[in-house]
mmCIF file of C-alpha atoms in Angstrom:
data_model
loop_
_atom_site.group_PDB
_atom_site.id
_atom_site.type_symbol
_atom_site.label_atom_id
_atom_site.label_comp_id
_atom_site.label_asym_id
_atom_site.label_seq_id
_atom_site.Cartn_x
_atom_site.Cartn_y
_atom_site.Cartn_z
ATOM 1 C CA PHE T 13 148.206 -5.078 -113.073
ATOM 2 C CA GLN T 14 148.524 -7.020 -109.807
ATOM 3 C CA ASP T 15 148.003 -3.781 -107.850
ATOM 4 C CA HIS T 16 144.901 -2.646 -109.725
ATOM 5 C CA PRO T 17 141.715 -2.955 -107.637
ATOM 6 C CA ASN T 18 139.713 -4.288 -110.615
ATOM 7 C CA VAL T 19 142.232 -6.943 -111.643
ATOM 8 C CA HIS T 20 142.906 -10.470 -110.459
ATOM 9 C CA VAL T 21 145.987 -11.999 -112.058
ATOM 10 C CA VAL T 22 144.923 -15.555 -112.821
ATOM 11 C CA ALA T 23 148.103 -16.845 -114.448
ATOM 12 C CA VAL T 24 151.392 -15.959 -116.101
ATOM 13 C CA SER T 25 153.402 -17.670 -118.804
ATOM 14 C CA ASP T 26 156.948 -17.715 -120.092
ATOM 15 C CA LEU T 27 159.033 -20.101 -122.153
ATOM 16 C CA ILE T 28 161.751 -19.908 -119.483
ATOM 17 C CA PRO T 29 160.663 -21.636 -116.241
ATOM 18 C CA GLU T 30 162.747 -19.417 -113.951
ATOM 19 C CA ARG T 31 161.028 -16.337 -115.333
ATOM 20 C CA CYS T 32 157.619 -17.908 -114.814
ATOM 21 C CA SER T 33 158.475 -18.534 -111.185
ATOM 22 C CA ARG T 34 159.625 -14.947 -110.629
ATOM 23 C CA MET T 35 156.508 -13.572 -112.331
ATOM 24 C CA MET T 36 154.233 -15.701 -110.176
ATOM 25 C CA THR T 37 155.851 -14.174 -107.106
ATOM 26 C CA ALA T 38 155.707 -10.623 -108.472
ATOM 27 C CA CYS T 39 152.104 -10.934 -109.661
ATOM 28 C CA ARG T 40 150.961 -12.861 -106.584
ATOM 29 C CA CYS T 41 149.364 -15.700 -108.530
ATOM 30 C CA ASP T 42 149.632 -19.469 -108.136
ATOM 31 C CA LYS T 43 149.186 -20.613 -111.724
ATOM 32 C CA SER T 44 151.547 -20.560 -114.700
ATOM 33 C CA TYR T 45 151.768 -21.964 -118.199
ATOM 34 C CA GLU T 46 154.769 -22.957 -120.256
ATOM 35 C CA SER T 47 153.591 -20.910 -123.236
ATOM 36 C CA LEU T 48 151.077 -18.287 -124.289
ATOM 37 C CA GLU T 49 149.467 -20.865 -126.545
ATOM 38 C CA ARG T 50 148.554 -22.875 -123.428
ATOM 39 C CA LEU T 51 147.576 -19.847 -121.364
ATOM 40 C CA VAL T 52 144.929 -18.653 -123.817
ATOM 41 C CA GLU T 53 143.064 -21.936 -123.398
ATOM 42 C CA ASP T 54 142.311 -21.067 -119.749
ATOM 43 C CA SER T 55 138.617 -20.144 -119.567
ATOM 44 C CA ASP T 56 139.129 -18.204 -116.309
ATOM 45 C CA ILE T 57 141.183 -15.568 -118.125
ATOM 46 C CA GLU T 58 139.311 -12.609 -119.621
ATOM 47 C CA ALA T 59 142.242 -10.471 -120.771
ATOM 48 C CA VAL T 60 145.914 -10.959 -121.594
ATOM 49 C CA PHE T 61 148.919 -8.651 -121.635
ATOM 50 C CA VAL T 62 151.314 -9.781 -124.386
ATOM 51 C CA ALA T 63 154.922 -8.857 -123.576
ATOM 52 C CA THR T 64 156.664 -11.359 -125.817
ATOM 53 C CA ASP T 65 159.282 -10.815 -128.527
ATOM 54 C CA ALA T 66 158.215 -8.222 -131.111
ATOM 55 C CA PRO T 67 158.087 -10.680 -134.053
ATOM 56 C CA SER T 68 155.417 -12.632 -132.132
ATOM 57 C CA HIS T 69 153.186 -9.719 -131.092
ATOM 58 C CA ALA T 70 150.678 -9.924 -133.929
ATOM 59 C CA ARG T 71 150.505 -13.735 -133.873
ATOM 60 C CA HIS T 72 150.064 -13.839 -130.105
ATOM 61 C CA CYS T 73 147.440 -11.081 -130.056
ATOM 62 C CA ILE T 74 145.465 -12.826 -132.773
ATOM 63 C CA ALA T 75 145.594 -16.054 -130.734
ATOM 64 C CA CYS T 76 144.288 -14.231 -127.653
ATOM 65 C CA LEU T 77 141.446 -12.634 -129.586
ATOM 66 C CA LYS T 78 140.451 -15.882 -131.258
ATOM 67 C CA HIS T 79 140.235 -17.480 -127.803
ATOM 68 C CA GLY T 80 137.873 -14.753 -126.623
ATOM 69 C CA LYS T 81 140.370 -12.659 -124.657
ATOM 70 C CA HIS T 82 140.777 -8.904 -124.639
ATOM 71 C CA VAL T 83 144.429 -8.119 -125.301
ATOM 72 C CA MET T 84 147.008 -5.437 -124.647
ATOM 73 C CA THR T 85 150.372 -5.733 -126.330
ATOM 74 C CA ALA T 86 153.804 -4.265 -125.903
ATOM 75 C CA VAL T 87 155.020 -2.238 -128.881
ATOM 76 C CA PRO T 88 155.068 -2.430 -131.833
ATOM 77 C CA ALA T 89 151.736 -3.821 -133.031
ATOM 78 C CA VAL T 90 153.327 -5.799 -135.877
ATOM 79 C CA TRP T 91 156.884 -6.574 -136.869
ATOM 80 C CA GLY T 92 157.772 -5.492 -140.381
ATOM 81 C CA SER T 93 154.663 -6.955 -142.032
ATOM 82 C CA ILE T 94 151.820 -4.962 -143.540
ATOM 83 C CA GLU T 95 150.012 -8.245 -144.197
ATOM 84 C CA ASP T 96 150.086 -9.004 -140.463
ATOM 85 C CA ALA T 97 148.662 -5.535 -139.836
ATOM 86 C CA GLN T 98 145.690 -6.297 -142.067
ATOM 87 C CA THR T 99 145.125 -9.701 -140.446
ATOM 88 C CA LEU T 100 145.305 -8.210 -136.961
ATOM 89 C CA LEU T 101 142.812 -5.512 -137.876
ATOM 90 C CA GLU T 102 140.387 -8.010 -139.373
ATOM 91 C CA THR T 103 140.622 -10.202 -136.264
ATOM 92 C CA VAL T 104 139.899 -7.291 -133.923
ATOM 93 C CA GLN T 105 136.934 -6.279 -136.071
ATOM 94 C CA ALA T 106 135.592 -9.832 -136.299
ATOM 95 C CA THR T 107 135.793 -10.563 -132.567
ATOM 96 C CA GLY T 108 134.638 -7.180 -131.271
ATOM 97 C CA LEU T 109 137.033 -7.542 -128.332
ATOM 98 C CA LYS T 110 139.241 -4.819 -126.886
ATOM 99 C CA TYR T 111 142.723 -4.456 -128.358
ATOM 100 C CA MET T 112 145.237 -1.946 -127.050
ATOM 101 C CA MET T 113 148.895 -1.212 -127.731
ATOM 102 C CA ALA T 114 150.909 -0.108 -124.704
ATOM 103 C CA GLU T 115 152.718 2.843 -126.268
ATOM 104 C CA THR T 116 154.466 4.629 -123.430
ATOM 105 C CA SER T 117 154.878 7.973 -125.218
ATOM 106 C CA CYS T 118 151.102 8.425 -125.299
ATOM 107 C CA PHE T 119 151.020 8.838 -121.532
ATOM 108 C CA HIS T 120 154.145 10.938 -121.174
ATOM 109 C CA ALA T 121 153.037 14.171 -119.532
ATOM 110 C CA ASP T 122 153.979 16.289 -122.571
ATOM 111 C CA CYS T 123 152.412 14.032 -125.216
ATOM 112 C CA TYR T 124 149.179 13.694 -123.245
ATOM 113 C CA ALA T 125 149.062 17.474 -122.770
ATOM 114 C CA MET T 126 149.545 18.019 -126.519
ATOM 115 C CA ARG T 127 146.592 15.733 -127.229
ATOM 116 C CA GLN T 128 144.330 17.619 -124.827
ATOM 117 C CA ILE T 129 145.354 20.992 -126.266
ATOM 118 C CA PHE T 130 144.912 19.774 -129.846
ATOM 119 C CA LYS T 131 141.359 18.617 -129.115
ATOM 120 C CA VAL T 132 140.294 22.166 -128.182
ATOM 121 C CA GLY T 133 141.937 23.776 -131.214
ATOM 122 C CA GLY T 134 145.088 25.052 -129.540
ATOM 123 C CA PHE T 135 147.327 24.168 -132.476
ATOM 124 C CA GLY T 136 145.157 24.433 -135.563
ATOM 125 C CA ARG T 137 146.608 22.528 -138.489
ATOM 126 C CA ILE T 138 150.041 21.096 -137.722
ATOM 127 C CA VAL T 139 152.645 22.523 -140.076
ATOM 128 C CA TYR T 140 155.546 20.488 -138.713
ATOM 129 C CA SER T 141 156.056 17.877 -136.026
ATOM 130 C CA GLU T 142 159.015 15.958 -134.663
ATOM 131 C CA GLY T 143 159.604 12.824 -132.666
ATOM 132 C CA GLU T 144 162.651 10.763 -131.830
ATOM 133 C CA TYR T 145 163.543 7.654 -129.929
ATOM 134 C CA ILE T 146 167.225 7.685 -129.002
ATOM 135 C CA HIS T 147 168.396 4.393 -127.529
ATOM 136 C CA TYR T 148 172.156 3.956 -127.686
ATOM 137 C CA ILE T 149 173.075 0.346 -128.415
ATOM 138 C CA PRO T 150 176.823 -0.049 -129.061
ATOM 139 C CA GLY T 151 176.463 -3.383 -130.821
ATOM 140 C CA ASP T 152 174.397 -6.486 -130.394
ATOM 141 C CA PHE T 153 171.588 -6.460 -127.848
ATOM 142 C CA PRO T 154 170.545 -9.740 -126.183
ATOM 143 C CA SER T 155 167.047 -10.820 -127.165
ATOM 144 C CA PHE T 156 164.929 -13.927 -127.589
ATOM 145 C CA GLN T 157 166.230 -15.853 -130.621
ATOM 146 C CA GLY T 158 168.227 -12.728 -131.532
ATOM 147 C CA TRP T 159 165.239 -10.783 -132.848
ATOM 148 C CA ARG T 160 166.831 -7.428 -131.938
ATOM 149 C CA THR T 161 170.120 -8.195 -133.703
ATOM 150 C CA GLY T 162 170.513 -5.608 -136.456
ATOM 151 C CA CYS T 163 166.769 -4.989 -136.659
ATOM 152 C CA PRO T 164 165.596 -2.024 -138.773
ATOM 153 C CA PRO T 165 165.327 0.948 -136.386
ATOM 154 C CA LEU T 166 161.996 2.188 -137.742
ATOM 155 C CA TRP T 167 160.341 -1.178 -137.367
ATOM 156 C CA TYR T 168 160.240 0.068 -133.742
ATOM 157 C CA PRO T 169 158.814 3.529 -134.460
ATOM 158 C CA THR T 170 155.967 4.078 -132.051
ATOM 159 C CA HIS T 171 157.851 5.947 -129.308
ATOM 160 C CA SER T 172 158.372 8.630 -131.957
ATOM 161 C CA THR T 173 155.282 8.515 -134.161
ATOM 162 C CA ALA T 174 152.909 8.781 -131.183
ATOM 163 C CA TYR T 175 153.898 12.431 -130.950
ATOM 164 C CA TYR T 176 151.958 13.146 -134.129
ATOM 165 C CA THR T 177 149.429 10.435 -134.985
ATOM 166 C CA TRP T 178 148.097 9.822 -131.471
ATOM 167 C CA VAL T 179 148.094 13.497 -130.530
ATOM 168 C CA THR T 180 146.137 14.597 -133.585
ATOM 169 C CA GLY T 181 144.294 11.532 -134.854
ATOM 170 C CA GLN T 182 145.702 12.432 -138.262
ATOM 171 C CA ARG T 183 147.704 10.043 -140.424
ATOM 172 C CA TYR T 184 150.862 9.746 -142.487
ATOM 173 C CA THR T 185 150.263 9.465 -146.224
ATOM 174 C CA SER T 186 153.791 9.152 -147.671
ATOM 175 C CA VAL T 187 157.387 8.981 -146.510
ATOM 176 C CA SER T 188 160.986 9.514 -147.568
ATOM 177 C CA CYS T 189 163.541 7.996 -145.224
ATOM 178 C CA LEU T 190 167.332 7.961 -144.996
ATOM 179 C CA GLY T 191 169.418 5.489 -143.027
ATOM 180 C CA PHE T 192 172.784 5.880 -141.327
ATOM 181 C CA PRO T 193 175.027 2.819 -141.888
ATOM 182 C CA GLY T 194 175.938 1.019 -138.682
ATOM 183 C CA ALA T 195 179.624 0.511 -137.926
ATOM 184 C CA HIS T 196 179.162 -2.697 -135.922
ATOM 185 C CA ALA T 197 179.575 -6.093 -137.585
ATOM 186 C CA ILE T 198 175.866 -6.819 -137.213
ATOM 187 C CA TYR T 199 175.144 -4.177 -139.875
ATOM 188 C CA GLN T 200 177.556 -5.633 -142.406
ATOM 189 C CA PRO T 201 176.407 -8.043 -145.142
ATOM 190 C CA GLY T 202 175.197 -11.251 -143.542
ATOM 191 C CA GLY T 203 175.395 -9.765 -140.050
ATOM 192 C CA ASN T 204 171.690 -9.859 -139.286
ATOM 193 C CA PRO T 205 168.615 -11.787 -140.459
ATOM 194 C CA TYR T 206 166.939 -8.665 -141.870
ATOM 195 C CA GLY T 207 169.551 -7.666 -144.426
ATOM 196 C CA ASN T 208 169.503 -4.285 -142.693
ATOM 197 C CA PRO T 209 172.587 -2.033 -142.951
ATOM 198 C CA PHE T 210 171.234 0.857 -140.837
ATOM 199 C CA ALA T 211 171.709 1.589 -137.140
ATOM 200 C CA ASP T 212 169.765 4.851 -137.404
ATOM 201 C CA GLN T 213 166.882 6.050 -139.566
ATOM 202 C CA VAL T 214 165.313 9.476 -140.025
ATOM 203 C CA ALA T 215 162.004 9.696 -141.885
ATOM 204 C CA LEU T 216 160.159 12.688 -143.319
ATOM 205 C CA PHE T 217 156.444 11.982 -143.592
ATOM 206 C CA GLN T 218 153.699 13.917 -145.308
ATOM 207 C CA THR T 219 150.510 14.118 -143.261
ATOM 208 C CA THR T 220 146.812 14.197 -144.032
ATOM 209 C CA GLU T 221 146.981 17.889 -143.091
ATOM 210 C CA GLN T 222 149.588 18.403 -145.848
ATOM 211 C CA GLY T 223 152.163 19.069 -143.160
ATOM 212 C CA SER T 224 155.594 17.539 -142.606
ATOM 213 C CA SER T 225 156.615 15.213 -139.783
ATOM 214 C CA ARG T 226 160.180 14.185 -139.005
ATOM 215 C CA MET T 227 160.381 10.955 -137.024
ATOM 216 C CA SER T 228 163.503 8.981 -136.145
ATOM 217 C CA MET T 229 164.890 6.023 -134.261
ATOM 218 C CA CYS T 230 168.616 6.065 -133.529
ATOM 219 C CA LYS T 231 170.892 3.446 -131.975
ATOM 220 C CA SER T 232 174.301 5.045 -132.693
ATOM 221 C CA VAL T 233 173.772 8.394 -130.932
ATOM 222 C CA GLN T 234 175.601 8.756 -127.610
ATOM 223 C CA GLY T 235 175.004 11.275 -124.839
ATOM 224 C CA PHE T 236 171.219 11.504 -125.079
ATOM 225 C CA GLY T 237 168.434 9.049 -124.622
ATOM 226 C CA GLY T 238 164.722 8.660 -124.426
ATOM 227 C CA GLU T 239 161.563 9.529 -126.302
ATOM 228 C CA SER T 240 160.509 13.082 -127.072
ATOM 229 C CA GLY T 241 158.533 15.152 -129.561
ATOM 230 C CA ARG T 242 157.279 18.592 -130.557
ATOM 231 C CA LEU T 243 154.383 20.147 -132.494
ATOM 232 C CA TYR T 244 154.339 23.369 -134.513
ATOM 233 C CA GLY T 245 150.934 24.525 -135.717
ATOM 234 C CA GLU T 246 149.209 27.522 -137.257
ATOM 235 C CA HIS T 247 147.714 28.587 -133.911
ATOM 236 C CA GLY T 248 150.233 27.265 -131.417
ATOM 237 C CA SER T 249 153.294 25.161 -130.742
ATOM 238 C CA PHE T 250 154.534 22.808 -128.038
ATOM 239 C CA ASP T 251 158.257 22.470 -127.399
ATOM 240 C CA GLY T 252 158.589 21.808 -123.694
ATOM 241 C CA GLY T 253 155.434 23.862 -123.120
ATOM 242 C CA TYR T 254 152.581 25.506 -124.997
ATOM 243 C CA GLU T 255 152.827 28.856 -126.746
ATOM 244 C CA GLY T 256 149.990 30.076 -128.924
ATOM 245 C CA THR T 257 146.664 31.807 -129.318
ATOM 246 C CA LEU T 258 144.755 29.700 -126.805
ATOM 247 C CA GLN T 259 143.969 31.964 -123.864
ATOM 248 C CA GLN T 260 143.039 29.253 -121.379
ATOM 249 C CA LEU T 261 144.495 25.764 -121.473
ATOM 250 C CA PRO T 262 142.292 22.734 -120.905
ATOM 251 C CA ASP T 263 143.041 20.301 -118.114
ATOM 252 C CA THR T 264 146.213 18.590 -119.332
ATOM 253 C CA ALA T 265 146.800 16.387 -116.281
ATOM 254 C CA ARG T 266 146.877 12.671 -116.877
ATOM 255 C CA PRO T 267 143.928 10.734 -115.407
ATOM 256 C CA PRO T 268 144.169 9.897 -111.700
ATOM 257 C CA LEU T 269 145.269 6.357 -110.895
ATOM 258 C CA PRO T 270 143.790 4.110 -108.234
ATOM 259 C CA PRO T 271 145.730 4.686 -104.975
ATOM 260 C CA THR T 272 147.269 1.217 -105.135
ATOM 261 C CA VAL T 273 148.640 1.622 -108.681
ATOM 262 C CA ALA T 274 152.089 3.178 -109.075
ATOM 263 C CA ALA T 275 152.833 5.450 -112.029
ATOM 264 C CA GLY T 276 155.723 3.190 -113.039
ATOM 265 C CA GLY T 277 158.538 3.821 -115.466
ATOM 266 C CA HIS T 278 158.757 5.352 -118.926
ATOM 267 C CA GLY T 279 157.828 8.796 -117.674
ATOM 268 C CA GLY T 280 155.098 7.539 -115.372
ATOM 269 C CA SER T 281 153.205 5.955 -118.257
ATOM 270 C CA GLN T 282 153.058 2.310 -117.237
ATOM 271 C CA GLY T 283 150.401 2.700 -114.556
ATOM 272 C CA GLN T 284 148.366 4.841 -116.949
ATOM 273 C CA LEU T 285 148.517 2.204 -119.676
ATOM 274 C CA SER T 286 147.359 -0.647 -117.456
ATOM 275 C CA HIS T 287 144.582 1.513 -115.962
ATOM 276 C CA GLU T 288 143.377 2.611 -119.409
ATOM 277 C CA PHE T 289 143.174 -0.989 -120.637
ATOM 278 C CA VAL T 290 141.264 -2.172 -117.582
ATOM 279 C CA THR T 291 138.932 0.819 -117.622
ATOM 280 C CA ALA T 292 138.145 0.405 -121.328
ATOM 281 C CA ILE T 293 137.041 -3.174 -120.668
ATOM 282 C CA LEU T 294 134.923 -2.222 -117.659
ATOM 283 C CA GLU T 295 133.311 0.712 -119.474
ATOM 284 C CA ASP T 296 132.881 -1.256 -122.728
ATOM 285 C CA ARG T 297 134.554 1.408 -124.863
ATOM 286 C CA GLN T 298 137.496 1.503 -127.232
ATOM 287 C CA PRO T 299 140.883 2.018 -125.537
ATOM 288 C CA LEU T 300 142.593 5.310 -126.326
ATOM 289 C CA ILE T 301 145.304 3.355 -128.182
ATOM 290 C CA ASP T 302 143.109 0.964 -130.137
ATOM 291 C CA VAL T 303 144.058 -1.064 -133.195
ATOM 292 C CA TYR T 304 143.604 1.892 -135.567
ATOM 293 C CA GLU T 305 145.922 4.113 -133.552
ATOM 294 C CA ALA T 306 148.366 1.240 -133.051
ATOM 295 C CA LEU T 307 148.665 0.575 -136.787
ATOM 296 C CA ALA T 308 148.881 4.304 -137.563
ATOM 297 C CA MET T 309 151.941 4.458 -135.300
ATOM 298 C CA THR T 310 153.519 1.189 -136.450
ATOM 299 C CA VAL T 311 152.985 0.683 -140.198
ATOM 300 C CA PRO T 312 154.533 3.995 -141.376
ATOM 301 C CA GLY T 313 157.842 2.827 -139.923
ATOM 302 C CA ILE T 314 157.725 -0.346 -142.017
ATOM 303 C CA VAL T 315 157.297 1.716 -145.181
ATOM 304 C CA ALA T 316 159.996 4.153 -144.024
ATOM 305 C CA HIS T 317 162.507 1.316 -143.797
ATOM 306 C CA GLU T 318 161.634 0.257 -147.339
ATOM 307 C CA SER T 319 162.229 3.853 -148.459
ATOM 308 C CA SER T 320 165.654 3.931 -146.800
ATOM 309 C CA LEU T 321 166.660 0.814 -148.736
ATOM 310 C CA LYS T 322 165.719 2.739 -151.908
ATOM 311 C CA ASP T 323 167.872 5.804 -151.106
ATOM 312 C CA GLY T 324 164.964 7.804 -149.745
ATOM 313 C CA GLN T 325 162.447 7.180 -152.515
ATOM 314 C CA ARG T 326 159.081 8.620 -151.465
ATOM 315 C CA LEU T 327 156.572 5.831 -150.884
ATOM 316 C CA SER T 328 152.881 5.795 -150.046
ATOM 317 C CA VAL T 329 151.790 4.678 -146.589
ATOM 318 C CA PRO T 330 148.782 2.293 -146.537
ATOM 319 C CA GLN T 331 145.786 3.431 -144.517
ATOM 320 C CA PHE T 332 143.754 1.376 -142.065
ATOM 321 C CA GLU T 333 140.569 3.374 -141.878
ATOM 322 C CA ARG T 334 138.393 3.582 -138.807
ATOM 323 C CA PRO T 335 134.778 2.714 -139.720
ATOM 324 C CA LYS T 336 132.500 5.712 -140.108
ATOM 325 C CA THR T 337 129.994 6.057 -137.267
#
């Protein structure tokens, strides 16, 4: 953000003073606050990027919106709570401000290309899709107040689910999910605050197209890492590249960035995410990853975890409908 020509970083905040000091240097600003709750009271600030612990994302975004700030949040949109999803949605609708979730998979070169090809009919109806987030974590993983300790894998689903819901704009309607028991002590009874026994989860969703979508998040798998996905449709497929009936591909290149903004990590997605948020505000339009897309990527994982605790029982996924225009 500090390198974007349309952004002036007014202030930063962190609960840990040393981090605040380092962020002030990195962001080239001379003001900081000891908490987000104090920062949102600053009338000079028009927009906030929330990169706090996942359990606080919804609460912090709601606070930003209620103080008149546009907000972009790190993933996921909510943490294990469908009620928080509804409250977040209602707050975005009531304020009319811009809300965006910074899902990195959306601006991976392959995922963005799939979206562009889908929009011109290059896939037709999607018969089957896949997505996985493989992040090997041998045991406990340091985090603020231990929020990551033994957390349900598919409460952090968006790196995977973006490869279907964001690409197509379609939704998941039901899910059956199986979990793989973790061997580490944090997955044993009493080992984590979530009562979660699973280090890995694999979910099979039904889609609004009546297709199937396999999405997973795995922490036990060694030898491979990252986020990836594939689409298989009636008219074409994408597995590393497009094959299908479309004779001429649309422009699948990601939008150009301002010369001063680096592409960043996560497959060159970070610069794209910050630029999209800023541009949506300036152009007074909805961000490409608005609250409806954010909840469509996040909430199915919450239901999937519930299914895994019930030995894969198929459960319905609640829908957060975009208003008809």
